[in-house]
Amino acid sequence: QPYLYWLESNHATLGIDLVRDVRASELSLSDWNLFRFAISNIACEVAGKVFPHMEYTELHSTRALIIVHPGAGSPEQVEKKLEELGLKLIDSIKLYLKLVIRVGIGGVKGAWVKIPDSTEEAFRAIDLRDRRVVPAYDLFAYRQKIREQESVVLFPVKFSYKLASAIKASKEAEAHQLVADYIGKLEKQGGMTQDYIQMLGSELWGIFTYCLYEAGLVLDDLFANDQIAKELFGLTRPEQLAEWLTTKISVICSNRQWKGSSKHRQVVDFMTHFIHEHYAEEVTLAELSDKVFISRNHLSIIFKNMTGETFNNYLTRVRIEKARELLLEQNLMVYEVAERVGYKNVPYFSTLFKKITGMNPTEL
């Protein structure tokens, strides 16, 4: 019922790709979870002011997607609003998080079943980077006519999403078939360079690492980073990439830790979601222990193993991140912000804020 209006609406997408600069590459997976939360908040707030109807969804690795449903207006007016939104996203995320993103604009579609096509186009615009909307901004719009030889070098968004989902669900046979089908298409197209094969392998490995961490499996425990780097450097042909991927998929899916920790990952996902929803309240480990029927001590160990930090430290960082957003975006006093993120003791809040951000709340 809430989505019936989709039948009468147009639809367009904006792809968001985090640039892996020096700062972004140094983020731990735990830090990246907090930044994802912050990016989604910023993106939804900015997009909601331009398009009343929108959705935000996180894809694997460094990518996310905004789906908008333009109302009345000429194609030129809609295009202008999409470009306006792209520029605001780039500026806002750089201002508040000091992160650099690229944004791609997909084509406007008249039917909701064409949203996946617009998604492909949005990331295709980013990957090709040949129609920059505004100088000095990494904002790109999709070109309707793509030269045939360019289609080979695009990053396969749909394939990577399906493959990561299959591995996450431990569906080994399905993952192997996806690899075989996709590599078969690449071999038929021809024109594959060694650099592209190694780039594709590296990007897919990054996606595996990220999505499996969400499900409770740390690939660093199975494979050494220098080992992966050496193996990727040795890939020169599509069939080598296919063999390498299927071998790694088999190791991952047969690993005992993967089967035993998925339930723990579900518990931790519930805990982090609860924290993000109730950070302004009195959230305690004892309360969550009662909700998931696991002893407090055991739950503390599970959370630390999965996230790399203690429950209290994670809660504090979520609260301080939200406090920073409130201080930057709204005209509030420090004590008001402290109360809104769950702190009644303002001096204690200020101490925590400076410890985590490196500055006093009043400096913002």
XYZ file of N, CA, C and O in Angstrom, residues 14-105:
368
model
N 20.488 7.939 -8.026
C 21.802 8.550 -7.900
C 22.706 7.555 -7.189
O 22.409 7.128 -6.068
N 23.783 7.149 -7.846
C 24.747 6.243 -7.236
C 25.788 7.034 -6.461
O 26.250 8.091 -6.907
N 26.149 6.550 -5.289
C 27.163 7.181 -4.442
C 28.336 6.222 -4.298
O 28.152 5.060 -3.941
N 29.532 6.697 -4.583
C 30.729 5.866 -4.489
C 31.774 6.604 -3.661
O 32.216 7.692 -4.033
N 32.143 6.034 -2.514
C 33.148 6.645 -1.654
C 34.527 6.490 -2.280
O 34.930 5.384 -2.647
N 35.240 7.598 -2.435
C 36.580 7.573 -3.014
C 37.560 7.052 -1.969
O 37.591 7.533 -0.840
N 38.340 6.072 -2.355
C 39.282 5.473 -1.413
C 40.569 6.289 -1.354
O 41.626 5.870 -1.831
N 40.472 7.468 -0.774
C 41.670 8.287 -0.595
C 42.397 7.810 0.661
O 42.044 6.793 1.257
N 43.428 8.547 1.059
C 44.256 8.114 2.188
C 43.416 7.976 3.449
O 43.507 6.979 4.177
N 42.548 8.960 3.713
C 41.754 8.917 4.948
C 40.770 7.760 4.944
O 40.634 7.026 5.921
N 40.068 7.570 3.821
C 39.066 6.499 3.750
C 39.701 5.131 3.853
O 39.137 4.219 4.464
N 40.879 4.951 3.266
C 41.535 3.643 3.286
C 42.024 3.272 4.675
O 42.275 2.094 4.955
N 42.175 4.256 5.556
C 42.648 3.979 6.910
C 41.516 3.655 7.880
O 41.759 3.307 9.031
N 40.254 3.759 7.433
C 39.125 3.483 8.318
C 39.045 1.991 8.619
O 39.142 1.159 7.732
N 38.848 1.660 9.882
C 38.603 0.273 10.245
C 37.164 -0.074 9.874
O 36.340 0.812 9.613
N 36.846 -1.370 9.841
C 35.475 -1.769 9.522
C 34.495 -1.224 10.554
O 33.365 -0.870 10.230
N 34.918 -1.166 11.806
C 34.059 -0.617 12.847
C 33.795 0.869 12.597
O 32.662 1.346 12.706
N 34.858 1.612 12.251
C 34.688 3.038 11.934
C 33.785 3.207 10.721
O 32.935 4.103 10.675
N 33.973 2.335 9.723
C 33.202 2.471 8.502
C 31.717 2.274 8.762
O 30.872 2.915 8.138
N 31.350 1.401 9.723
C 29.944 1.238 10.074
C 29.343 2.543 10.593
O 28.210 2.898 10.273
N 30.113 3.262 11.391
C 29.633 4.556 11.895
C 29.533 5.580 10.770
O 28.578 6.361 10.708
N 30.506 5.580 9.867
C 30.457 6.531 8.756
C 29.303 6.210 7.803
O 28.674 7.112 7.253
N 29.011 4.925 7.622
C 27.850 4.558 6.792
C 26.573 5.151 7.391
O 25.709 5.658 6.675
N 26.446 5.025 8.696
C 25.288 5.574 9.399
C 25.203 7.088 9.191
O 24.136 7.641 8.905
N 26.347 7.761 9.310
C 26.377 9.211 9.139
C 26.077 9.606 7.692
O 25.334 10.562 7.432
N 26.641 8.868 6.732
C 26.399 9.166 5.316
C 24.924 9.007 4.976
O 24.337 9.834 4.271
N 24.300 7.937 5.493
C 22.881 7.717 5.199
C 22.023 8.837 5.782
O 21.069 9.295 5.147
N 22.365 9.306 6.989
C 21.608 10.416 7.591
C 21.699 11.674 6.737
O 20.699 12.344 6.466
N 22.921 11.992 6.326
C 23.135 13.195 5.517
C 22.427 13.070 4.180
O 21.723 13.983 3.731
N 22.593 11.926 3.529
C 22.001 11.726 2.206
C 20.483 11.821 2.250
O 19.860 12.450 1.391
N 19.871 11.203 3.258
C 18.405 11.232 3.363
C 17.895 12.641 3.648
O 16.876 13.068 3.092
N 18.609 13.366 4.499
C 18.165 14.729 4.818
C 18.288 15.647 3.600
O 17.374 16.418 3.293
N 19.418 15.549 2.896
C 19.635 16.401 1.725
C 18.656 16.035 0.609
O 18.025 16.908 0.003
N 18.511 14.737 0.341
C 17.637 14.304 -0.754
C 16.175 14.611 -0.456
O 15.411 14.974 -1.355
N 15.777 14.482 0.808
C 14.391 14.740 1.182
C 13.954 16.173 0.963
O 12.762 16.448 0.788
N 14.916 17.088 0.954
C 14.587 18.499 0.718
C 14.396 18.806 -0.772
O 13.768 19.794 -1.116
N 14.965 17.957 -1.625
C 14.855 18.170 -3.072
C 13.714 17.347 -3.658
O 12.959 17.819 -4.506
N 13.598 16.093 -3.197
C 12.541 15.199 -3.674
C 11.767 14.670 -2.467
O 12.339 13.965 -1.627
N 10.480 14.981 -2.359
C 9.688 14.547 -1.196
C 9.639 13.034 -1.039
O 9.565 12.524 0.071
N 9.692 12.300 -2.159
C 9.613 10.843 -2.100
C 10.958 10.257 -2.525
O 11.398 10.447 -3.661
N 11.604 9.559 -1.611
C 12.919 8.982 -1.925
C 13.193 7.808 -0.997
O 12.579 7.666 0.053
N 14.118 6.944 -1.415
C 14.614 5.852 -0.589
C 16.135 5.822 -0.678
O 16.709 6.212 -1.688
N 16.759 5.362 0.400
C 18.210 5.226 0.449
C 18.541 3.770 0.752
O 17.965 3.186 1.667
N 19.427 3.179 -0.008
C 19.819 1.788 0.256
C 21.325 1.633 0.126
O 21.943 2.210 -0.767
N 21.916 0.896 1.042
C 23.351 0.656 1.012
C 23.649 -0.579 0.168
O 23.008 -1.616 0.332
N 24.607 -0.453 -0.715
C 25.088 -1.588 -1.481
C 26.357 -2.086 -0.804
O 26.732 -1.627 0.264
N 27.018 -3.022 -1.391
C 28.219 -3.562 -0.772
C 29.412 -2.625 -0.975
O 29.440 -1.791 -1.864
N 30.411 -2.809 -0.114
C 31.671 -2.085 -0.192
C 31.443 -0.584 -0.025
O 30.847 -0.157 0.957
N 31.879 0.232 -0.986
C 31.868 1.687 -0.813
C 30.677 2.348 -1.499
O 30.661 3.562 -1.642
N 29.677 1.590 -1.911
C 28.620 2.158 -2.737
C 27.255 2.153 -2.057
O 26.950 1.266 -1.262
N 26.473 3.185 -2.374
C 25.098 3.300 -1.886
C 24.264 3.893 -2.999
O 24.789 4.376 -4.011
N 22.941 3.869 -2.826
C 22.032 4.297 -3.883
C 20.881 5.107 -3.309
O 20.330 4.758 -2.264
N 20.546 6.201 -3.993
C 19.349 6.969 -3.673
C 18.360 6.794 -4.817
O 18.708 6.989 -5.983
N 17.137 6.407 -4.488
C 16.076 6.278 -5.479
C 15.089 7.421 -5.249
O 14.603 7.604 -4.132
N 14.815 8.193 -6.279
C 13.871 9.306 -6.160
C 12.725 9.105 -7.140
O 12.846 8.359 -8.118
N 11.617 9.772 -6.857
C 10.410 9.625 -7.672
C 9.908 11.018 -8.050
O 9.035 11.576 -7.385
N 10.489 11.593 -9.107
C 10.126 12.958 -9.499
C 8.642 13.069 -9.823
O 8.049 12.195 -10.446
N 8.060 14.176 -9.399
C 6.658 14.429 -9.704
C 6.519 15.164 -11.017
O 7.186 14.849 -12.003
N 5.657 16.154 -11.017
C 5.426 16.927 -12.231
C 6.659 17.738 -12.589
O 7.450 18.121 -11.745
N 6.818 17.995 -13.869
C 7.945 18.797 -14.339
C 8.483 18.255 -15.640
O 8.370 17.060 -15.933
N 9.072 19.127 -16.413
C 9.647 18.722 -17.688
C 10.910 17.908 -17.442
O 11.509 17.981 -16.360
N 11.357 17.126 -18.435
C 12.610 16.369 -18.285
C 13.792 17.265 -17.932
O 14.663 16.870 -17.151
N 13.796 18.475 -18.487
C 14.894 19.399 -18.195
C 14.875 19.832 -16.727
O 15.920 19.937 -16.076
N 13.663 20.078 -16.196
C 13.553 20.481 -14.794
C 13.962 19.349 -13.856
O 14.646 19.570 -12.851
N 13.548 18.131 -14.188
C 13.926 16.979 -13.368
C 15.438 16.773 -13.400
O 16.075 16.539 -12.367
N 16.031 16.879 -14.577
C 17.479 16.728 -14.707
C 18.218 17.763 -13.877
O 19.220 17.454 -13.209
N 17.713 18.986 -13.895
C 18.351 20.059 -13.121
C 18.283 19.763 -11.629
O 19.247 19.991 -10.883
N 17.130 19.239 -11.154
C 16.984 18.916 -9.728
C 17.900 17.759 -9.335
O 18.461 17.752 -8.239
N 18.060 16.781 -10.221
C 18.965 15.670 -9.940
C 20.408 16.158 -9.825
O 21.163 15.732 -8.946
N 20.801 17.058 -10.712
C 22.154 17.618 -10.657
C 22.342 18.450 -9.391
O 23.395 18.394 -8.751
N 21.313 19.198 -9.016
C 21.363 19.993 -7.784
C 21.557 19.085 -6.571
O 22.376 19.368 -5.694
N 20.832 17.977 -6.545
C 20.967 17.033 -5.433
C 22.364 16.423 -5.400
O 22.968 16.297 -4.325
N 22.901 16.054 -6.553
C 24.243 15.489 -6.603
C 25.296 16.423 -6.047
O 26.172 16.013 -5.269
N 25.210 17.699 -6.409
C 26.170 18.686 -5.909
C 26.052 18.869 -4.400
O 27.057 18.963 -3.687
N 24.814 18.896 -3.895
C 24.608 19.059 -2.450
C 25.140 17.863 -1.672
O 25.693 18.023 -0.574
N 24.982 16.667 -2.228
C 25.502 15.474 -1.556
C 27.018 15.530 -1.441
O 27.585 15.265 -0.372
N 27.686 15.876 -2.536
C 29.153 15.955 -2.528
C 29.631 16.989 -1.517
O 30.539 16.722 -0.710
N 29.005 18.163 -1.526
C 29.417 19.232 -0.608
C 29.143 18.867 0.849
O 29.973 19.110 1.732
N 27.981 18.307 1.128
C 27.588 18.018 2.508
C 28.467 16.942 3.135
O 28.918 17.074 4.283
N 28.727 15.879 2.405
C 29.539 14.792 2.960
C 30.990 15.231 3.138
O 31.662 14.847 4.084
N 31.451 16.094 2.254
C 32.810 16.624 2.416
C 32.880 17.566 3.612
O 33.845 17.559 4.379
N 31.834 18.377 3.808
C 31.824 19.350 4.907
C 31.730 18.662 6.265
O 32.498 18.965 7.180
N 30.795 17.736 6.412
C 30.521 17.151 7.719
C 31.409 15.963 8.067
O 31.714 15.731 9.230
N 31.803 15.176 7.068
C 32.554 13.953 7.349
C 33.984 13.976 6.826
O 34.748 13.061 7.095
N 34.326 14.992 6.046
C 35.658 15.091 5.427
C 35.948 13.877 4.540
O 37.082 13.415 4.427
N 34.893 13.365 3.900
C 35.028 12.249 2.967
C 34.696 12.719 1.561
O 33.883 13.631 1.380
N 35.318 12.095 0.577
C 35.106 12.458 -0.822
C 34.266 11.376 -1.490
O 34.555 10.188 -1.356
N 33.221 11.784 -2.198
C 32.391 10.816 -2.917
C 32.275 11.208 -4.385
O 32.485 12.366 -4.755
N 31.971 10.214 -5.210
C 31.567 10.458 -6.587
C 30.081 10.135 -6.679
O 29.605 9.205 -6.033
N 29.371 10.890 -7.504
C 27.934 10.674 -7.670
C 27.631 10.493 -9.153
O 28.111 11.265 -9.994
N 26.857 9.469 -9.475
C 26.412 9.234 -10.838
C 24.898 9.351 -10.926
O 24.186 8.903 -10.022
N 24.409 9.950 -11.995
C 22.967 10.142 -12.184
C 22.478 9.167 -13.250
O 22.946 9.198 -14.393
